[in-house]
Tab-separated table of C-alpha atoms in Angstrom:
chain	number	residue	atom	x	y	z
A	220	ALA	CA	38.595	145.780	200.167
A	221	GLN	CA	39.620	148.968	198.431
A	222	SER	CA	38.858	152.399	199.945
A	223	VAL	CA	39.900	156.065	199.780
A	224	THR	CA	40.191	158.440	202.748
A	225	GLN	CA	40.650	162.030	202.310
A	226	PRO	CA	41.232	163.193	206.112
A	227	ASP	CA	40.473	166.797	205.557
A	228	ILE	CA	36.932	167.866	204.878
A	229	HIS	CA	38.077	171.594	204.501
A	230	ILE	CA	41.177	173.424	204.098
A	231	THR	CA	41.733	177.092	204.000
A	232	VAL	CA	45.009	178.480	202.481
A	233	SER	CA	45.975	182.135	201.709
A	234	GLU	CA	46.552	183.127	198.015
A	235	GLY	CA	50.234	182.552	197.119
A	236	ALA	CA	50.646	180.096	199.864
A	237	SER	CA	51.726	176.399	199.166
A	238	LEU	CA	49.047	173.464	199.343
A	239	GLU	CA	48.964	169.788	199.975
A	240	LEU	CA	45.790	167.909	200.090
A	241	ARG	CA	46.268	164.222	201.679
A	242	CYS	CA	44.858	161.024	200.235
A	243	ASN	CA	45.190	157.546	201.602
A	244	TYR	CA	44.237	154.600	199.786
A	245	SER	CA	43.560	150.803	200.819
A	246	TYR	CA	44.251	148.285	197.839
A	247	GLY	CA	45.998	144.857	197.705
A	248	ALA	CA	47.744	145.528	194.400
A	249	THR	CA	49.198	148.391	192.729
A	250	PRO	CA	46.494	150.955	192.636
A	251	TYR	CA	45.799	153.404	189.749
A	252	LEU	CA	45.135	156.752	191.586
A	253	PHE	CA	43.789	160.087	190.169
A	254	TRP	CA	42.944	163.494	191.619
A	255	TYR	CA	39.796	165.363	190.174
A	256	VAL	CA	38.481	168.922	191.037
A	257	GLN	CA	34.895	170.141	190.908
A	258	SER	CA	34.480	173.941	190.866
A	259	PRO	CA	31.022	174.948	192.063
A	260	GLY	CA	28.317	174.116	189.614
A	261	GLN	CA	30.776	172.418	187.323
A	262	GLY	CA	31.410	168.836	186.542
A	263	LEU	CA	34.478	166.862	187.511
A	264	GLN	CA	37.880	167.686	185.686
A	265	LEU	CA	40.903	165.319	185.900
A	266	LEU	CA	44.004	167.024	187.391
A	267	LEU	CA	46.417	164.096	187.242
A	268	LYS	CA	46.919	160.243	187.297
A	269	TYR	CA	49.149	157.545	188.314
A	270	PHE	CA	49.434	154.287	186.905
A	271	SER	CA	53.109	153.241	187.104
A	272	GLY	CA	56.466	154.786	186.802
A	273	ASP	CA	57.865	157.817	188.317
A	274	THR	CA	55.983	158.338	191.320
A	275	LEU	CA	55.890	162.026	191.042
A	276	VAL	CA	53.162	163.218	188.720
A	277	GLN	CA	52.672	166.240	187.181
A	278	GLY	CA	49.200	167.550	186.128
A	279	ILE	CA	47.405	170.561	185.025
A	280	LYS	CA	47.141	173.921	186.465
A	281	GLY	CA	50.242	173.416	188.398
A	282	PHE	CA	49.361	170.556	190.416
A	283	GLU	CA	51.671	167.775	191.144
A	284	ALA	CA	51.020	164.587	193.397
A	285	GLU	CA	53.412	162.072	194.854
A	286	PHE	CA	52.769	158.435	195.197
A	287	LYS	CA	54.359	156.872	198.145
A	288	ARG	CA	53.522	153.135	198.415
A	289	SER	CA	54.959	152.839	201.876
A	290	GLN	CA	52.631	155.157	203.187
A	291	SER	CA	49.844	154.384	201.153
A	292	SER	CA	49.615	158.132	199.999
A	293	PHE	CA	48.916	160.041	197.047
A	294	ASN	CA	48.962	163.810	198.284
A	295	LEU	CA	48.281	166.656	195.963
A	296	ARG	CA	50.358	169.598	196.107
A	297	LYS	CA	50.695	172.968	194.548
A	298	PRO	CA	53.513	175.590	195.156
A	299	SER	CA	51.407	178.742	195.187
A	300	VAL	CA	47.458	178.675	195.033
A	301	HIS	CA	45.613	181.168	193.161
A	302	TRP	CA	41.977	182.138	194.070
A	303	SER	CA	40.623	180.228	191.122
A	304	ASP	CA	41.833	176.978	192.741
A	305	ALA	CA	39.183	177.381	195.246
A	306	ALA	CA	36.983	174.037	194.564
A	307	GLU	CA	36.333	170.557	195.837
A	308	TYR	CA	38.965	168.080	195.175
A	309	PHE	CA	38.741	164.335	194.967
A	310	CYS	CA	41.218	161.533	195.227
A	311	ALA	CA	40.047	158.278	193.454
A	312	LEU	CA	41.375	154.834	193.083
A	313	ARG	CA	40.475	152.336	190.394
A	314	GLY	CA	40.360	148.911	191.704
A	315	SER	CA	38.916	145.900	189.851
A	316	ASN	CA	36.105	147.986	188.326
A	317	ALA	CA	34.784	151.416	188.807
A	318	LEU	CA	36.675	154.220	190.244
A	319	ASN	CA	36.315	154.797	194.238
A	320	PHE	CA	36.278	158.106	195.262
A	321	GLY	CA	37.056	159.744	198.805
A	322	LYS	CA	34.554	162.229	200.264
A	323	GLY	CA	36.465	165.282	198.924
A	324	THR	CA	38.536	168.088	200.348
A	325	SER	CA	36.786	171.678	199.961
A	326	LEU	CA	39.617	174.309	199.383
A	327	LEU	CA	38.901	177.649	200.377
A	328	VAL	CA	41.349	180.575	199.308
A	329	THR	CA	41.616	183.652	201.233
A	330	PRO	CA	43.025	187.071	199.842
B	19	GLY	CA	35.550	166.766	170.077
B	20	ALA	CA	32.254	166.377	172.154
B	21	GLY	CA	32.670	165.494	175.798
B	22	VAL	CA	30.074	163.252	177.974
B	23	SER	CA	26.475	164.714	177.350
B	24	GLN	CA	23.973	164.203	179.995
B	25	SER	CA	20.156	165.092	179.744
B	26	PRO	CA	18.260	166.591	181.170
B	27	SER	CA	20.355	169.069	183.080
B	28	ASN	CA	17.658	169.540	185.876
B	29	LYS	CA	14.799	167.529	186.536
B	30	VAL	CA	12.021	168.139	189.105
B	31	THR	CA	9.511	165.305	189.592
B	32	GLU	CA	6.826	164.411	192.228
B	33	LYS	CA	7.474	161.381	194.509
B	34	GLY	CA	6.348	158.313	193.231
B	35	LYS	CA	6.785	159.089	189.671
B	36	ASP	CA	9.391	157.632	187.397
B	37	VAL	CA	12.354	159.282	185.883
B	38	GLU	CA	14.777	158.670	183.209
B	39	LEU	CA	18.405	160.055	183.009
B	40	ARG	CA	20.329	160.000	179.812
B	41	CYS	CA	24.009	159.860	179.083
B	42	ASP	CA	26.046	160.040	175.711
B	43	PRO	CA	29.447	158.906	176.363
B	44	ILE	CA	32.627	160.075	174.372
B	45	SER	CA	32.613	158.239	171.162
B	46	GLY	CA	34.998	155.345	171.412
B	47	HIS	CA	34.817	154.782	175.237
B	48	THR	CA	34.264	151.510	175.981
B	49	ALA	CA	33.317	151.995	179.598
B	50	LEU	CA	30.410	154.014	180.999
B	51	TYR	CA	29.661	154.800	184.864
B	52	TRP	CA	26.826	156.125	186.530
B	53	TYR	CA	27.673	157.879	190.040
B	54	ARG	CA	25.227	159.654	192.629
B	55	GLN	CA	26.521	163.174	194.327
B	56	SER	CA	24.437	164.095	197.284
B	57	LEU	CA	24.861	167.757	198.867
B	58	GLY	CA	28.110	167.780	200.983
B	59	GLN	CA	28.650	164.019	199.955
B	60	GLY	CA	31.388	162.402	197.933
B	61	LEU	CA	30.557	160.449	194.646
B	62	GLU	CA	28.520	157.177	195.132
B	63	PHE	CA	29.054	154.445	192.593
B	64	LEU	CA	26.079	153.117	190.939
B	65	ILE	CA	26.655	151.040	188.040
B	66	TYR	CA	29.397	150.486	185.569
B	67	PHE	CA	29.252	149.035	181.969
B	68	GLN	CA	32.485	147.862	180.222
B	69	GLY	CA	32.045	146.599	176.679
B	70	ASN	CA	29.876	143.653	176.226
B	71	SER	CA	30.713	142.161	179.544
B	72	ALA	CA	27.725	142.136	182.195
B	73	PRO	CA	27.481	145.173	183.939
B	74	ASP	CA	28.815	145.789	187.586
B	75	LYS	CA	25.464	146.785	189.340
B	76	SER	CA	26.776	146.553	192.827
B	77	GLY	CA	26.357	150.047	193.692
B	78	LEU	CA	22.732	150.443	192.799
B	79	PRO	CA	21.096	151.293	196.191
B	80	SER	CA	17.690	149.627	195.716
B	81	ASP	CA	15.593	147.523	193.078
B	82	ARG	CA	13.992	151.013	191.840
B	83	PHE	CA	17.350	151.725	190.006
B	84	SER	CA	18.096	150.228	187.007
B	85	ALA	CA	20.312	151.217	183.985
B	86	GLU	CA	21.083	149.966	180.273
B	87	ARG	CA	23.325	150.652	177.752
B	88	THR	CA	22.221	150.388	174.074
B	89	GLY	CA	24.572	149.297	171.339
B	90	GLY	CA	27.387	149.979	173.638
B	91	SER	CA	27.079	153.784	173.453
B	92	VAL	CA	24.105	155.710	174.961
B	93	SER	CA	23.171	154.902	178.464
B	94	THR	CA	19.702	155.611	180.235
B	95	LEU	CA	19.328	155.506	184.259
B	96	THR	CA	15.798	154.827	185.327
B	97	ILE	CA	14.582	155.416	188.756
B	98	GLN	CA	11.078	154.076	189.532
B	99	ARG	CA	8.955	155.362	192.162
B	100	THR	CA	11.122	158.167	193.146
B	101	GLN	CA	11.577	159.230	196.674
B	102	GLN	CA	12.748	162.079	198.276
B	103	GLU	CA	15.934	160.768	199.165
B	104	ASP	CA	16.694	160.153	195.427
B	105	SER	CA	17.193	163.897	195.040
B	106	ALA	CA	20.816	164.140	194.253
B	107	VAL	CA	23.134	165.246	191.122
B	108	TYR	CA	23.431	162.020	189.114
B	109	LEU	CA	26.911	162.048	187.092
B	110	CYS	CA	27.926	159.787	184.114
B	111	ALA	CA	31.374	159.358	182.978
B	112	SER	CA	33.093	157.406	180.366
B	113	SER	CA	36.622	156.275	179.516
B	114	PRO	CA	38.635	154.058	177.432
B	115	HIS	CA	39.335	150.719	178.993
B	116	ARG	CA	40.697	151.351	182.595
B	117	GLY	CA	41.738	154.781	181.153
B	118	PRO	CA	40.804	157.978	183.392
B	119	LEU	CA	37.024	158.984	183.741
B	120	HIS	CA	35.719	161.796	181.640
B	121	PHE	CA	32.609	163.245	183.381
B	122	GLY	CA	29.448	165.097	182.133
B	123	ASN	CA	27.971	167.991	183.681
B	124	GLY	CA	25.409	165.686	185.749
B	125	THR	CA	21.485	165.745	186.085
B	126	ARG	CA	20.322	167.367	188.979
B	127	LEU	CA	17.172	165.561	190.203
B	128	THR	CA	14.803	167.134	192.479
B	129	VAL	CA	12.000	164.639	193.947
B	130	THR	CA	9.310	166.967	195.511
């Protein structure tokens, strides 16, 4: 069975602070992993993806994620959060067919 | 280049009526997906089309839901005899084979 877990439903950070959003997966083979962001009233936008190779992946908007096979994790990070980063973040895993999404983490950025 | 286009953007229908939701994928993308997003919920997979292969319908919640993809391009999701619990945002996405998904802005369905 394949699944994606995002343990944090809500996260609040101060503008300028660092951010880490957690994602754990369950899959029997090498996963294809993705992070998407959904701003209020907007569609989903791809932030970054991991297929193979370098386990530290750079994405758009200053985001990065690190694939750790030993921990079955693919956490998303950003060194300094901006107010415009407030959104819903989804981790996703492609198994045999379609993408399986986690339930999302809602990020609130405070001044 | 155009992205994934969905229509209508909003649909209000009465309980018991049938609705059709349309998705125009990105040209050249072989895969097309339908997801449903309810308030406060994640994305629920509905159906997946890949090229000429038989679609993966494993996510369809009931036999009131069906989808087709004509000519390997445009897709229509049909919900028959709509119920209030069908109210949600229906998202379509397309991708190259096993590539990242590109999402449309969704159709917000409200069943009254």
